[in-house]
Amino acid sequence: MQKDDLIEEKKLLVEEMGVYFETCDTLSPLSSRIFAYLALSLDEGVSFEELQEALEASKSSISTNLQLLQSMRRIGYFTKPGDRKRYFKIDDEQIINRLDDKIETWKHEKKIHQKVLCYKKRIFQDVEIDSENLLRIQYNEHYITFVDSMIQNLEKLKENLIQLK
Amino acid sequence: MQKDDLIEEKKLLVEEMGVYFETCDTLSPLSSRIFAYLALSLDEGVSFEELQEALEASKSSISTNLQLLQSMRRIGYFTKPGDRKRYFKIDDEQIINRLDDKIETWKHEKKIHQKVLCYKKRIFQDVEIDSENLLRIQYNEHYITFVDSMIQNLEKLKENLIQLK
DNA sequence: TATTTAGTTCGGTATTTACCGAACTAATGA
DNA sequence: TCATTAGTTCGGTAAATACCGAACTAAATA
């Protein structure tokens, strides 16, 4: 039957996406699968119960990891009137939030490279500097401008996504 | 004394960079510190022994992590004639290699999003599709083009770095 | 007021990861 | 040939992480 096929495909995709987000976003295995499952669940949100059953995990683990994903601004939930359950879904802004995180990471990288550059310059301040080391310092300087352009690109792409809404 | 100051500053920087690479490049704590230490050691390469002493780690751990960093194309070594020791240094191409890895990651991300898109389209192929879900599919398509531009940017920046050599 | 529902919190366990020491190899040197 | 140097490999341990179950809370319902 068609429906069973889709459920099977969903399982496979959750697993594949799970492994990806685990390593690339440093999420715990379960967080990663919850996020993947929600990303593939369109229309309505997904209840706590459904997650428990689909991912075969305990209540407590589901709870902990849902909170973690919420604190990372990757998911959110809504409620239905007259229904006590929460319905979880990926955060509408999660792509933008992830981009923000990436931008922060690059800014951090820039800061570190600036410190390294200072350190290198201090080392050579009194010594005469050979061409090889001069090259290294220039390379470092160039890398910082490269990181700057990365940050600019990410910010531009973020604006593009915001426009789209 | 000046020299002691520099050694102290190096220690602090190794620690700061260590924490950064640990989380951002998912390196083990020791790998991360080795890499940081090498990045701050200009001129000559650094011997196995010096790493052992500076990072207060065992022979075996240093060995394992040096191999790991080499397999990641982040560091390399050279030898001096009449000297059996290896002198480790960061790989001249490590920034480019890291960029390559980042490009691969984005390509992987693209592949996954394409699969998700296929899955979504399959879900809706027989059903009539409401405006909200149509929007979700469009968003997905847009994200893929966004990933494409990320990849292109990274490739351009990589070319720039190669030119510089 | 007692019961069910929906989720949280907390203490413990199992798995994974990081690191270590001791025994080993391969090459050089006495 | 035996000793030393430079590093590797392997088995084990300690620490961190992920997950679980049981007891709990807070709100709704009977």
Coordinates of C-alpha atoms (C1' of nucleotides) in Angstrom, one line a residue:
Chain A
M1 CA 0.0 0.0 0.0
Q2 CA 1.0 3.6 -0.7
K3 CA 0.8 4.8 2.9
D4 CA 3.0 2.1 4.3
D5 CA 5.6 3.0 1.6
L6 CA 5.6 6.6 2.8
I7 CA 5.9 5.6 6.4
E8 CA 8.9 3.4 5.5
E9 CA 10.5 6.2 3.5
K10 CA 10.0 8.6 6.3
K11 CA 11.8 6.2 8.7
L12 CA 14.7 5.9 6.3
L13 CA 14.9 9.7 5.9
V14 CA 14.7 10.3 9.6
E15 CA 17.6 8.0 10.1
E16 CA 19.6 9.6 7.3
M17 CA 18.9 13.1 8.4
G18 CA 19.5 12.1 12.0
V19 CA 23.0 11.0 11.3
Y20 CA 23.7 14.2 9.4
F21 CA 22.5 16.6 12.0
E22 CA 24.2 14.6 14.7
T23 CA 27.6 15.3 13.3
C24 CA 27.1 18.6 11.6
D25 CA 25.0 20.4 14.2
T26 CA 26.4 18.4 17.2
L27 CA 23.0 17.3 18.3
S28 CA 22.4 14.2 20.4
P29 CA 21.1 11.2 18.4
L30 CA 17.6 11.6 19.7
S31 CA 17.5 15.4 19.3
S32 CA 18.6 14.9 15.8
R33 CA 15.9 12.3 15.0
I34 CA 13.2 14.4 16.6
F35 CA 14.2 17.4 14.5
A36 CA 14.3 15.3 11.4
Y37 CA 10.9 13.7 12.2
L38 CA 9.3 17.2 12.7
A39 CA 10.9 18.5 9.5
L40 CA 9.2 15.7 7.6
S41 CA 5.8 16.1 9.3
L42 CA 3.9 18.6 7.3
D43 CA 0.4 19.9 8.0
E44 CA -0.3 19.5 11.7
G45 CA 2.2 19.5 14.5
V46 CA 3.4 16.3 16.1
S47 CA 2.3 15.3 19.6
F48 CA 4.6 14.2 22.3
E49 CA 3.0 10.7 22.2
E50 CA 3.5 10.3 18.4
L51 CA 7.2 11.1 18.9
Q52 CA 7.5 8.6 21.7
E53 CA 6.0 5.9 19.5
A54 CA 7.7 6.8 16.2
L55 CA 11.2 7.1 17.7
E56 CA 10.7 4.4 20.3
A57 CA 12.2 6.5 23.1
S58 CA 11.2 7.1 26.7
K59 CA 9.0 9.9 27.9
S60 CA 11.9 11.5 29.8
S61 CA 14.3 11.5 26.9
I62 CA 11.7 12.9 24.5
S63 CA 11.0 15.6 27.1
T64 CA 14.6 16.5 27.7
N65 CA 15.4 16.7 24.0
L66 CA 12.3 18.7 23.1
Q67 CA 13.4 21.2 25.6
L68 CA 16.9 21.3 24.2
L69 CA 15.7 21.8 20.7
Q70 CA 13.4 24.6 21.9
S71 CA 16.2 26.3 23.7
M72 CA 18.2 26.2 20.4
R73 CA 15.3 27.9 18.6
R74 CA 15.1 24.9 16.3
I75 CA 11.5 23.8 17.2
G76 CA 8.4 25.3 18.7
Y77 CA 4.9 24.1 19.6
F78 CA 1.3 25.2 19.5
T79 CA -1.9 24.1 21.2
K80 CA -5.4 23.5 20.0
P81 CA -8.3 24.9 21.9
G82 CA -9.9 22.3 24.2
D83 CA -6.9 20.0 23.8
R84 CA -4.2 19.8 26.5
K85 CA -1.6 18.3 24.3
R86 CA 1.3 20.3 22.7
Y87 CA 1.9 19.9 19.0
F88 CA 5.5 20.3 18.1
K89 CA 6.8 21.6 14.8
I90 CA 10.0 23.0 13.5
D91 CA 10.5 26.7 14.3
D92 CA 9.4 28.9 11.3
E93 CA 12.6 30.8 11.8
Q94 CA 14.9 27.9 12.4
I95 CA 16.8 28.3 9.2
I96 CA 17.5 31.9 10.0
N97 CA 18.4 31.0 13.6
R98 CA 20.8 28.4 12.3
L99 CA 22.3 31.0 10.0
D100 CA 22.7 33.3 13.0
D101 CA 24.6 30.6 14.8
K102 CA 26.8 30.1 11.8
I103 CA 27.5 33.8 11.6
E104 CA 28.4 33.9 15.3
T105 CA 30.8 31.0 14.8
W106 CA 32.6 32.8 12.0
K107 CA 32.8 35.9 14.1
H108 CA 34.4 33.8 16.9
E109 CA 36.8 32.4 14.4
K110 CA 37.7 35.9 13.3
K111 CA 38.4 37.0 16.9
I112 CA 40.7 34.0 17.4
H113 CA 42.6 34.7 14.2
Q114 CA 43.0 38.3 15.3
K115 CA 44.5 37.2 18.6
V116 CA 46.8 34.8 16.8
L117 CA 47.9 37.7 14.5
C118 CA 48.7 39.9 17.5
Y119 CA 50.7 37.1 19.1
K120 CA 52.7 36.5 15.9
K121 CA 53.4 40.3 15.7
R122 CA 54.6 40.4 19.3
I123 CA 56.9 37.5 18.6
F124 CA 58.5 39.3 15.7
Q125 CA 58.5 42.8 17.1
D126 CA 62.1 42.8 18.2
V127 CA 63.5 40.2 15.9
E128 CA 64.3 40.7 12.2
I129 CA 61.6 38.9 10.3
D130 CA 62.4 36.5 7.4
S131 CA 60.4 36.2 4.2
E132 CA 58.8 32.9 5.2
N133 CA 57.4 34.3 8.4
L134 CA 56.4 37.5 6.7
L135 CA 54.4 35.4 4.3
R136 CA 52.7 33.6 7.2
I137 CA 51.6 36.8 8.8
Q138 CA 50.3 38.1 5.5
Y139 CA 48.4 34.8 5.0
N140 CA 46.9 35.3 8.4
E141 CA 45.8 38.8 7.5
H142 CA 44.3 37.5 4.3
Y143 CA 42.4 34.8 6.1
I144 CA 40.8 37.4 8.3
T145 CA 39.5 39.3 5.3
F146 CA 38.3 36.0 4.0
V147 CA 36.4 35.3 7.2
D148 CA 34.9 38.8 6.8
S149 CA 33.6 38.0 3.4
M150 CA 32.1 34.7 4.7
I151 CA 30.3 36.7 7.4
Q152 CA 29.0 39.2 4.8
N153 CA 27.8 36.5 2.5
L154 CA 25.9 34.8 5.3
E155 CA 24.4 38.0 6.3
K156 CA 23.3 38.8 2.8
L157 CA 21.8 35.3 2.4
K158 CA 20.0 35.7 5.7
E159 CA 18.5 39.0 4.4
N160 CA 17.3 37.2 1.3
L161 CA 15.6 34.6 3.4
I162 CA 13.9 37.2 5.5
Q163 CA 12.7 39.1 2.4
L164 CA 11.0 35.9 1.2
K165 CA 8.7 35.6 4.2
Chain B
M1 CA 61.0 38.6 31.4
Q2 CA 59.7 38.9 27.9
K3 CA 60.1 35.3 26.9
D4 CA 58.1 34.0 29.9
D5 CA 55.3 36.4 29.0
L6 CA 55.1 35.0 25.5
I7 CA 55.1 31.4 26.8
E8 CA 52.3 32.3 29.2
E9 CA 50.3 34.0 26.4
K10 CA 50.9 30.9 24.2
K11 CA 49.4 28.6 26.9
L12 CA 46.3 30.8 27.2
L13 CA 45.9 31.0 23.4
V14 CA 46.3 27.3 23.1
E15 CA 43.5 26.8 25.6
E16 CA 41.2 29.3 24.0
M17 CA 41.8 28.0 20.5
G18 CA 41.5 24.5 21.9
V19 CA 38.0 25.0 23.2
Y20 CA 37.0 26.6 19.9
F21 CA 38.2 23.9 17.6
E22 CA 36.8 21.2 19.9
T23 CA 33.3 22.4 19.4
C24 CA 33.5 23.8 15.9
D25 CA 35.6 21.2 14.2
T26 CA 34.5 18.3 16.5
L27 CA 38.1 17.5 17.4
S28 CA 39.0 15.7 20.6
P29 CA 40.4 18.0 23.3
L30 CA 43.9 16.9 22.8
S31 CA 43.8 17.0 19.0
S32 CA 42.4 20.5 19.3
R33 CA 45.3 21.6 21.6
I34 CA 47.9 20.0 19.4
F35 CA 46.5 21.8 16.4
A36 CA 46.4 25.1 18.3
Y37 CA 50.0 24.6 19.6
L38 CA 51.3 24.0 16.1
A39 CA 49.4 26.9 14.7
L40 CA 51.2 29.2 17.2
S41 CA 54.6 27.6 16.6
L42 CA 56.2 29.5 13.8
D43 CA 59.6 29.0 12.2
E44 CA 60.7 25.4 12.9
G45 CA 58.3 22.4 13.3
V46 CA 57.5 21.0 16.7
S47 CA 58.9 17.7 17.9
F48 CA 56.9 14.9 19.4
E49 CA 58.7 15.4 22.7
E50 CA 58.0 19.1 22.9
L51 CA 54.3 18.4 22.4
Q52 CA 54.4 15.8 25.1
E53 CA 55.9 18.3 27.5
A54 CA 54.0 21.4 26.6
L55 CA 50.6 19.7 26.6
E56 CA 51.4 17.3 29.5
A57 CA 50.0 14.3 27.7
S58 CA 51.1 10.7 27.3
K59 CA 53.2 9.4 24.3
S60 CA 50.3 7.2 23.2
S61 CA 47.8 10.0 23.2
I62 CA 50.1 12.4 21.3
S63 CA 50.7 9.7 18.8
T64 CA 47.1 8.8 18.2
N65 CA 46.0 12.4 17.9
L66 CA 48.9 13.3 15.6
Q67 CA 47.8 10.5 13.3
L68 CA 44.2 11.7 13.5
L69 CA 45.2 15.3 12.5
Q70 CA 47.3 14.0 9.7
S71 CA 44.5 11.9 8.3
M72 CA 42.3 15.0 8.4
R73 CA 45.0 16.8 6.3
R74 CA 45.3 19.4 9.1
I75 CA 48.9 18.9 9.9
G76 CA 52.1 17.3 8.4
Y77 CA 55.7 16.8 9.3
F78 CA 59.2 17.0 8.0
T79 CA 62.5 15.6 9.0
K80 CA 66.0 17.0 9.2
P81 CA 68.9 15.1 7.7
G82 CA 70.8 13.2 10.3
D83 CA 68.0 13.5 12.8
R84 CA 65.5 10.8 13.4
K85 CA 62.8 13.0 14.9
R86 CA 59.8 14.2 13.1
Y87 CA 59.0 17.9 13.2
F88 CA 55.3 18.5 13.0
K89 CA 53.7 21.7 11.6
I90 CA 50.3 22.7 10.3
D91 CA 49.6 21.5 6.8
D92 CA 50.3 24.4 4.3
E93 CA 47.0 23.6 2.7
Q94 CA 45.0 23.1 5.8
I95 CA 42.8 26.1 5.3
I96 CA 41.9 25.0 1.9
N97 CA 41.4 21.4 3.1
R98 CA 39.0 22.7 5.8
L99 CA 37.2 24.7 3.2
D100 CA 36.9 21.6 1.1
D101 CA 35.3 19.8 4.0
K102 CA 32.9 22.7 4.6
I103 CA 32.0 22.5 0.9
E104 CA 31.3 18.8 1.2
T105 CA 29.1 19.4 4.2
W106 CA 27.0 21.9 2.3
K107 CA 26.7 19.5 -0.6
H108 CA 25.6 16.8 1.8
E109 CA 23.0 19.3 3.2
K110 CA 21.8 20.0 -0.3
K111 CA 21.4 16.3 -1.1
I112 CA 19.3 15.8 2.0
H113 CA 17.1 18.8 1.3
Q114 CA 16.5 17.4 -2.2
K115 CA 15.4 14.1 -0.8
V116 CA 13.1 15.9 1.6
L117 CA 11.6 17.9 -1.3
C118 CA 11.0 14.6 -3.2
Y119 CA 9.3 13.1 -0.1
K120 CA 7.1 16.2 0.3
K121 CA 6.1 16.1 -3.4
R122 CA 5.3 12.4 -3.2
I123 CA 3.1 13.1 -0.2
F124 CA 1.1 15.7 -2.0
Q125 CA 1.0 14.1 -5.4
D126 CA -2.5 12.8 -5.1
V127 CA -3.9 15.1 -2.5
E128 CA -5.0 18.7 -3.2
I129 CA -2.4 21.0 -1.8
D130 CA -3.3 23.9 0.4
S131 CA -1.5 27.3 0.3
E132 CA 0.4 26.7 3.5
N133 CA 1.9 23.5 2.3
L134 CA 2.6 25.0 -1.1
L135 CA 4.5 27.7 0.7
R136 CA 6.5 25.1 2.6
I137 CA 7.5 23.4 -0.6
Q138 CA 8.6 26.7 -2.2
Y139 CA 10.5 27.5 0.9
N140 CA 12.3 24.2 0.6
E141 CA 13.1 24.9 -3.0
H142 CA 14.4 28.3 -2.1
Y143 CA 16.6 26.9 0.6
I144 CA 18.2 24.6 -1.9
T145 CA 19.2 27.5 -4.1
F146 CA 20.5 29.2 -1.0
V147 CA 22.7 26.2 -0.3
D148 CA 23.9 26.4 -3.9
S149 CA 25.0 30.0 -3.4
M150 CA 26.8 29.0 -0.2
I151 CA 28.7 26.4 -2.1
Q152 CA 29.5 28.8 -4.9
N153 CA 30.8 31.4 -2.4
L154 CA 32.9 28.9 -0.6
E155 CA 34.4 27.7 -3.9
K156 CA 35.1 31.3 -5.0
L157 CA 36.8 32.0 -1.7
K158 CA 38.8 28.8 -2.0
E159 CA 40.0 29.9 -5.5
N160 CA 41.0 33.3 -4.0
L161 CA 43.2 31.5 -1.4
I162 CA 44.8 29.3 -4.0
Q163 CA 45.6 32.3 -6.2
L164 CA 47.4 33.8 -3.2
K165 CA 50.0 31.0 -2.9
Chain C
dT1 C1' -12.3 15.2 46.2
dA2 C1' -10.3 11.6 43.5
dT3 C1' -8.6 10.4 38.9
dT4 C1' -6.7 11.0 34.5
dT5 C1' -3.8 13.4 31.3
dA6 C1' 0.5 15.6 29.8
dG7 C1' 4.6 16.3 30.6
dT8 C1' 8.9 17.3 34.0
dT9 C1' 12.6 16.2 37.2
dC10 C1' 15.9 13.4 39.3
dG11 C1' 18.9 9.4 40.2
dG12 C1' 20.9 5.8 38.2
dT13 C1' 22.9 2.9 34.3
dA14 C1' 24.8 1.9 29.8
dT15 C1' 27.4 3.4 26.1
dT16 C1' 30.9 6.1 24.1
dT17 C1' 35.0 8.7 24.0
dA18 C1' 39.4 10.3 25.6
dC19 C1' 43.3 9.2 27.6
dC20 C1' 46.9 6.4 29.8
dG21 C1' 50.7 2.7 30.6
dA22 C1' 53.2 -1.1 29.2
dA23 C1' 54.7 -3.9 25.7
dC24 C1' 56.1 -3.7 21.1
dT25 C1' 58.6 -2.4 16.4
dA26 C1' 61.9 -0.4 13.5
dA27 C1' 65.9 2.1 12.8
dT28 C1' 70.3 3.9 14.5
dG29 C1' 74.4 3.7 17.1
dA30 C1' 78.0 1.8 20.4
Chain D
dT1 C1' 75.2 -7.9 19.2
dC2 C1' 73.1 -5.2 22.6
dA3 C1' 71.4 -0.6 23.8
dT4 C1' 69.0 3.6 22.7
dT5 C1' 65.8 6.5 20.3
dA6 C1' 61.4 7.6 18.2
dG7 C1' 57.2 6.4 17.8
dT8 C1' 53.1 2.8 17.5
dT9 C1' 49.7 -0.5 19.1
dC10 C1' 46.7 -2.6 22.3
dG11 C1' 44.1 -3.4 26.6
dG12 C1' 42.3 -1.2 30.1
dT13 C1' 40.2 2.7 32.9
dA14 C1' 38.1 7.1 33.9
dA15 C1' 35.1 10.6 32.5
dA16 C1' 31.4 12.4 29.8
dT17 C1' 27.1 11.7 27.4
dA18 C1' 22.7 9.7 26.2
dC19 C1' 19.1 7.5 27.7
dC20 C1' 15.8 5.2 30.9
dG21 C1' 12.3 4.4 34.8
dA22 C1' 10.0 6.0 38.7
dA23 C1' 8.3 9.5 41.3
dC24 C1' 6.5 13.9 40.8
dT25 C1' 3.7 18.4 39.4
dA26 C1' 0.0 20.9 37.4
dA27 C1' -4.1 21.2 35.0
dA28 C1' -8.5 19.2 33.6
dT29 C1' -12.2 16.0 34.3
dA30 C1' -15.4 12.8 36.7

